[in-house]
PDB file of C-alpha atoms in Angstrom:
ATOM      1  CA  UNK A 353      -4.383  -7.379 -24.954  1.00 68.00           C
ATOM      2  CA  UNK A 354      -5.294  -6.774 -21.511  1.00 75.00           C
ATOM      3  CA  UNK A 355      -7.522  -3.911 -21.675  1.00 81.00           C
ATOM      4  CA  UNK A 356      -9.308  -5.829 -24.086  1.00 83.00           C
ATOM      5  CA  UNK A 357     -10.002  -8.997 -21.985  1.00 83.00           C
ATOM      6  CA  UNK A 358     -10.975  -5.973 -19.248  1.00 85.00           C
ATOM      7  CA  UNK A 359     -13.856  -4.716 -21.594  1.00 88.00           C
ATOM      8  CA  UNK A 360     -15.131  -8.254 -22.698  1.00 90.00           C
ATOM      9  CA  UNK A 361     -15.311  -8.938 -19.361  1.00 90.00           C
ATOM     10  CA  UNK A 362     -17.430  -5.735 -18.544  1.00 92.00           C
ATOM     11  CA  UNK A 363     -19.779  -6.106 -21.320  1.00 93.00           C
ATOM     12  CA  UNK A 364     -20.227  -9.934 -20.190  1.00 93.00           C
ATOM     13  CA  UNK A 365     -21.108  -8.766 -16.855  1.00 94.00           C
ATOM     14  CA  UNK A 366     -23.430  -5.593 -16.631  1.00 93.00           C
ATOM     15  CA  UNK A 367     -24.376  -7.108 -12.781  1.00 93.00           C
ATOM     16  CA  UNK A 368     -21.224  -6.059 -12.047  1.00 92.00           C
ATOM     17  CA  UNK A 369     -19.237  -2.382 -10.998  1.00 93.00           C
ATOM     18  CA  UNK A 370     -15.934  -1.581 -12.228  1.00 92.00           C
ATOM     19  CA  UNK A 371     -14.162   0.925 -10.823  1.00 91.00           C
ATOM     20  CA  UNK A 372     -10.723   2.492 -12.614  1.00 88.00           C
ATOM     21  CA  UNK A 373      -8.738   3.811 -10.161  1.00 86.00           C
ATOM     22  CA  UNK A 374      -5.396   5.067 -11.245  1.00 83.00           C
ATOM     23  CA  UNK A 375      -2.125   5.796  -9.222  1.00 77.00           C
ATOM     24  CA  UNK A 376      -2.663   9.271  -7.783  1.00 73.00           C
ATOM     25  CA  UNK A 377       1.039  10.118  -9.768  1.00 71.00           C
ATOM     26  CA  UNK A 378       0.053   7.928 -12.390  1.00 68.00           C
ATOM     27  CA  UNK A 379       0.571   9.973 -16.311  1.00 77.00           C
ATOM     28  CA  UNK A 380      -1.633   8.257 -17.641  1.00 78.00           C
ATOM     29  CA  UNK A 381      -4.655   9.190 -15.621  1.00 83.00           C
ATOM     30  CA  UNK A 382      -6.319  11.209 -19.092  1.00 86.00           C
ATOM     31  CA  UNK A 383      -5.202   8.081 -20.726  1.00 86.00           C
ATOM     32  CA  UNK A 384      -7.418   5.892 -18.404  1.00 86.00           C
ATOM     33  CA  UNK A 385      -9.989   8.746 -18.550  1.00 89.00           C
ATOM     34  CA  UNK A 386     -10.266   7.993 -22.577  1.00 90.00           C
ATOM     35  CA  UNK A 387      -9.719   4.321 -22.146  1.00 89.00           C
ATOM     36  CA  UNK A 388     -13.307   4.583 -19.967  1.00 92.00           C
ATOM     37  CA  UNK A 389     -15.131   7.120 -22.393  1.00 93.00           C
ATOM     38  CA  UNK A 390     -14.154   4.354 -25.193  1.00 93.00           C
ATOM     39  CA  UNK A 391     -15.344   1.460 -23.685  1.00 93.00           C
ATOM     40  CA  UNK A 392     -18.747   3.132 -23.393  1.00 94.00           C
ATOM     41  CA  UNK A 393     -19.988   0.805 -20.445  1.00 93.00           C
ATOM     42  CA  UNK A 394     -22.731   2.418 -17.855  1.00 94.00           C
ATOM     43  CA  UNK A 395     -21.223  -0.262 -15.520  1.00 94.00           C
ATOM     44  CA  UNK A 396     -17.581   1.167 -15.703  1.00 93.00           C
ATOM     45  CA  UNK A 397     -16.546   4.122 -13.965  1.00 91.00           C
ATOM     46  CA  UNK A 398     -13.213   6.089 -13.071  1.00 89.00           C
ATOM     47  CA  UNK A 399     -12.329   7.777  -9.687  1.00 88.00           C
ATOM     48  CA  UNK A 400      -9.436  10.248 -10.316  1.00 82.00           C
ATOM     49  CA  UNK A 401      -8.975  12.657  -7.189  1.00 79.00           C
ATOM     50  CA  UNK A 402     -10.647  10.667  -4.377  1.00 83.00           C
ATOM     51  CA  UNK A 403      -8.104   8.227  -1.912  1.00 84.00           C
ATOM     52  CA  UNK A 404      -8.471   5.193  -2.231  1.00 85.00           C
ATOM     53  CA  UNK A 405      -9.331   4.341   1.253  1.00 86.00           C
ATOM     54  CA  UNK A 406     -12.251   5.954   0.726  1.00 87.00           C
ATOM     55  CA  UNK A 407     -14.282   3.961  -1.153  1.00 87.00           C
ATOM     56  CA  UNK A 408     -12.148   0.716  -0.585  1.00 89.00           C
ATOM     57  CA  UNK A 409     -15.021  -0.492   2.587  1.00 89.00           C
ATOM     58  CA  UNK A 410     -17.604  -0.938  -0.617  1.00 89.00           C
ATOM     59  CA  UNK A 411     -14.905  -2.573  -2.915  1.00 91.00           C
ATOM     60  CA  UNK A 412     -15.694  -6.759  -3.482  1.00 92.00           C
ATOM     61  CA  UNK A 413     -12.458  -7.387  -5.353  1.00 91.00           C
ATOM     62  CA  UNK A 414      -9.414  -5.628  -6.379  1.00 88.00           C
ATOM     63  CA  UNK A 415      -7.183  -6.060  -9.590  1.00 85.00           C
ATOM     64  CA  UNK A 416      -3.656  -4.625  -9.214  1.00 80.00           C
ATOM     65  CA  UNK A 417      -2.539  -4.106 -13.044  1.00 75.00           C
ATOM     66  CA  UNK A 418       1.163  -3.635 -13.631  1.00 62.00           C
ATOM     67  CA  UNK A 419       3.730  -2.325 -10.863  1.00 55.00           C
ATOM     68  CA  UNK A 420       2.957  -3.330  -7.449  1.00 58.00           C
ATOM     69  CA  UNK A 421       2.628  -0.374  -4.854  1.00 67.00           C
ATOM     70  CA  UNK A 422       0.675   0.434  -1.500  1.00 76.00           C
ATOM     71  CA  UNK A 423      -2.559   0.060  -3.134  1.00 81.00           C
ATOM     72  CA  UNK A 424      -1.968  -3.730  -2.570  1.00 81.00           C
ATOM     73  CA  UNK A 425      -1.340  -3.126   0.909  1.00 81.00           C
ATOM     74  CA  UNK A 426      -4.330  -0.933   1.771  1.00 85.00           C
ATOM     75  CA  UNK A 427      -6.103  -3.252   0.141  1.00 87.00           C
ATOM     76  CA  UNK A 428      -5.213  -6.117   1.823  1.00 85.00           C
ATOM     77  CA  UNK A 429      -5.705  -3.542   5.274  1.00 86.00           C
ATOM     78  CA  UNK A 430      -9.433  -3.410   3.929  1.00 90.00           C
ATOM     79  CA  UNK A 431      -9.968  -6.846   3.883  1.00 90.00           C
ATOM     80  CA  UNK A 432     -10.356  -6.652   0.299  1.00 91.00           C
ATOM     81  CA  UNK A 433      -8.901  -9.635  -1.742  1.00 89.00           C
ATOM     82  CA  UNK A 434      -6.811  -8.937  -5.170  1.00 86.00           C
ATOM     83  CA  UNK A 435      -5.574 -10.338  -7.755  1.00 83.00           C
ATOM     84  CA  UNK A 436      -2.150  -8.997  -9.948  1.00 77.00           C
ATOM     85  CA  UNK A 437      -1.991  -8.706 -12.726  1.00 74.00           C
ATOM     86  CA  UNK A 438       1.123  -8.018 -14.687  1.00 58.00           C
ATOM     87  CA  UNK A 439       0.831  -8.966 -18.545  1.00 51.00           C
ATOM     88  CA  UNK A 440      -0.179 -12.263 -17.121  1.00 41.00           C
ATOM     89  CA  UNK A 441       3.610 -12.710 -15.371  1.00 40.00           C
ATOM     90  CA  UNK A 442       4.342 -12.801 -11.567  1.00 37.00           C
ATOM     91  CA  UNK A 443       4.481  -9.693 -10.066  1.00 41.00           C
ATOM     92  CA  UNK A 444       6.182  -7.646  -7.588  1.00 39.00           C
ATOM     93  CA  UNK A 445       4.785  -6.050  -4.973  1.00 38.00           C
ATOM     94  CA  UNK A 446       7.865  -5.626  -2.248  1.00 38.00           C
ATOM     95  CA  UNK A 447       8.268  -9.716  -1.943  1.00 40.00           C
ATOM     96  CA  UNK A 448      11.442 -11.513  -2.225  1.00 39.00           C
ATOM     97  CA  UNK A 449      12.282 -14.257  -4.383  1.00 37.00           C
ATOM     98  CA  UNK A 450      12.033 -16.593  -1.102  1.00 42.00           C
ATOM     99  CA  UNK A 451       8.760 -15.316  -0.969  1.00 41.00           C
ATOM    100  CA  UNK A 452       7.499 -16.601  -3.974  1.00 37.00           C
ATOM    101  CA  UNK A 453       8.155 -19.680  -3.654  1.00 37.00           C
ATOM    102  CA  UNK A 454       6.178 -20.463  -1.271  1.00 46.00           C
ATOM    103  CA  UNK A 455       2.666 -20.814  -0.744  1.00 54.00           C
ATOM    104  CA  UNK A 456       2.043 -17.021  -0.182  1.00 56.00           C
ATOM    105  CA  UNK A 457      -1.575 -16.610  -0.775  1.00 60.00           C
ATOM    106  CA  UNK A 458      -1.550 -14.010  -3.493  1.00 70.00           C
ATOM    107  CA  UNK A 459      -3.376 -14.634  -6.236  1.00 74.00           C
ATOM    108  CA  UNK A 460      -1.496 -13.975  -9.841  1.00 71.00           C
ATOM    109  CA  UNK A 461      -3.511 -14.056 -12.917  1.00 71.00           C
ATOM    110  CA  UNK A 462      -1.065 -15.452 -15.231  1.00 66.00           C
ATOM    111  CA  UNK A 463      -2.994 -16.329 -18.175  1.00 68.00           C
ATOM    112  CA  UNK A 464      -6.732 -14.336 -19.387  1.00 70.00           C
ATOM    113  CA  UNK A 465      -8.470 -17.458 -17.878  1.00 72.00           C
ATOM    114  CA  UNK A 466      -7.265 -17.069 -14.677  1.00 77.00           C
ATOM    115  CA  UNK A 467      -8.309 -13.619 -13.910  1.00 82.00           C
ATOM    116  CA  UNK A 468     -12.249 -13.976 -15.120  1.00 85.00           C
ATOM    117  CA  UNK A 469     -12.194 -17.396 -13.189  1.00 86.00           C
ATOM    118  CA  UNK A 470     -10.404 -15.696 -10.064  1.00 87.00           C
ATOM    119  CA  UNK A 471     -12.797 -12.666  -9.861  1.00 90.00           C
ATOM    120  CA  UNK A 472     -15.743 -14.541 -10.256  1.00 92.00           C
ATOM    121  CA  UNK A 473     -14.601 -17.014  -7.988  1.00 91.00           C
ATOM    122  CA  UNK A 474     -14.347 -14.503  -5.537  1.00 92.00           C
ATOM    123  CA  UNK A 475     -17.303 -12.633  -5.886  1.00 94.00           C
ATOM    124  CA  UNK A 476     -19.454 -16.272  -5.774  1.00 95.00           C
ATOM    125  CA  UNK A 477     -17.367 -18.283  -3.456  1.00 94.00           C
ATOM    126  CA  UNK A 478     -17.536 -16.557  -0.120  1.00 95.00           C
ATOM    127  CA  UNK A 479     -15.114 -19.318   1.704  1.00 93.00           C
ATOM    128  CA  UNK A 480     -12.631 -19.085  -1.007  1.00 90.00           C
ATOM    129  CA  UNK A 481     -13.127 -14.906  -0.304  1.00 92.00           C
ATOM    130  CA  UNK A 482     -12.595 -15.845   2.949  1.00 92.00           C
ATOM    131  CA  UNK A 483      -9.791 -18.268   3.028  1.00 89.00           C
ATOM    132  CA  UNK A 484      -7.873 -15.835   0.336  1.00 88.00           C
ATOM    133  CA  UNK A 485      -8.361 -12.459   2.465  1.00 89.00           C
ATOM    134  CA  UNK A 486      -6.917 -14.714   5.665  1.00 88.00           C
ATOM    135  CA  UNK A 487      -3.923 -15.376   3.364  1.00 85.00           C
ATOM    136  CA  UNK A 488      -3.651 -11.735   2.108  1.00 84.00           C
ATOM    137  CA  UNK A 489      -3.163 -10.344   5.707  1.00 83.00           C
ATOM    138  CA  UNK A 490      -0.410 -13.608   6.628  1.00 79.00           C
ATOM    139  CA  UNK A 491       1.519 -12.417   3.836  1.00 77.00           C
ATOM    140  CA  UNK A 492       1.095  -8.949   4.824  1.00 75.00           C
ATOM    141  CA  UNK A 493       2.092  -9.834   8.611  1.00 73.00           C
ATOM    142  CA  UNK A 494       5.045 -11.313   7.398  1.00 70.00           C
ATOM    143  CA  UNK A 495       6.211  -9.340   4.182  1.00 66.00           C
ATOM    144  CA  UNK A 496       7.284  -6.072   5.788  1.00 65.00           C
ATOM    145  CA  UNK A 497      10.310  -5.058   7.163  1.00 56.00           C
ATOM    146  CA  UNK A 498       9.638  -6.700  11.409  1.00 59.00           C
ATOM    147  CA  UNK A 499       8.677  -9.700  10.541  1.00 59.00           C
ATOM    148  CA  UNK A 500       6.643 -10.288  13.874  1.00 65.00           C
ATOM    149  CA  UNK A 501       3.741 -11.573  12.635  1.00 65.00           C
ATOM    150  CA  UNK A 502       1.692  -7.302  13.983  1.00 72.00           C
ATOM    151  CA  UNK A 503       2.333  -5.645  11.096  1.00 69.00           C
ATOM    152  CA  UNK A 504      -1.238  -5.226  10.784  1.00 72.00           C
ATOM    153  CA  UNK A 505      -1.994  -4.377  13.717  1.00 76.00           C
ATOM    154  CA  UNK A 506       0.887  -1.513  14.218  1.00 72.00           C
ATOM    155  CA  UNK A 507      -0.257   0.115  10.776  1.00 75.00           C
ATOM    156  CA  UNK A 508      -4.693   0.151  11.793  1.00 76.00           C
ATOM    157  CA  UNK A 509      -3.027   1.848  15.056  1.00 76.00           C
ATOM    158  CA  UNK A 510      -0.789   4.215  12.907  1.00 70.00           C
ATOM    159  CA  UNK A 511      -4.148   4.775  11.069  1.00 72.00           C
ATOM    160  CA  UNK A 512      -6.046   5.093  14.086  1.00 75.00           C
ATOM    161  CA  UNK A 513      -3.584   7.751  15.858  1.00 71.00           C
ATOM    162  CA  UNK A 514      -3.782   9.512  12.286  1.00 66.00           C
ATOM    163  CA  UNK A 515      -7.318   9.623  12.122  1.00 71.00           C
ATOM    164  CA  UNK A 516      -7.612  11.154  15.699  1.00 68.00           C
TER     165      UNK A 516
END
């Protein structure tokens, strides 16, 4: 199971911080809570009320389990790379078919190998970091609706005119 690979993967790492953060409409947040409490791990934590984008500038890599939603996006805003996980299968996160297959520069765990390889290639590899964060925003630039290659740019100045 997933979750189990997750807490192997803790325990094998204590150098490293996990962070839990579930969809804010998520039902399952007490679920995640106990999932946390069981695992027992002082480097595993859960963040339940605060946004996302608040803690995302300190965030190394992100793992997208299950449905795809903004968090992706944001992510990929952040310059954070991630990797998706949905029980190992491709996922979808707002991409068409077309977009698939190509070379889109997500990264999808599709077997328990390739997530602990991808994370920790990420975390040690800084030009593979690099090269797979450039790819992230590409696929952002051209995955929503105007395909003009700015979508980045018109959502930091959304954020920006938000923020003022």
């Amino acid at each position: 199971e997933l979750w189990e690979l997750i807490n192997f993967f803790i325990k094998e790492h204590p150098e490293i911080d996990f962070i839990i953060k579930p969809h804010p409409t998520d039902e399952l947040i007490d679920w995640y809570g106990q999932l946390v409490r069981d695992f027992n791990q002082p480097n595993l934590k859960i963040i339940k009320r605060e946004k996302l984008e608040s803690f995302l500038p300190a965030i190394d890599v992100g793992i997208l389990i299950g449905e795809g939603s903004t968090a992706g996006y944001l992510s990929i805003l952040f310059g954070v790379p991630i990797i998706i996980v949905k029980n190992f299968l491709r996922a979808d996160i707002l991409i068409t078919v077309e977009d698939w297959n190509q070379d889109n520069g997500l990264l999808v765990a599709k077997q328990e190998k390739d997530l602990n390889h991808l994370i920790m290639q990420l975390l040690n590899d800084n030009n593979f970091k690099k090269q797979t964060i450039e790819k992230e925003q590409w696929f952002l630039d051209k995955s929503l609706l105007i395909r003009d290659g700015k979508t980045r740019e018109r959502i930091m100045k959304a954020v920006e005119d938000l923020c003022k």
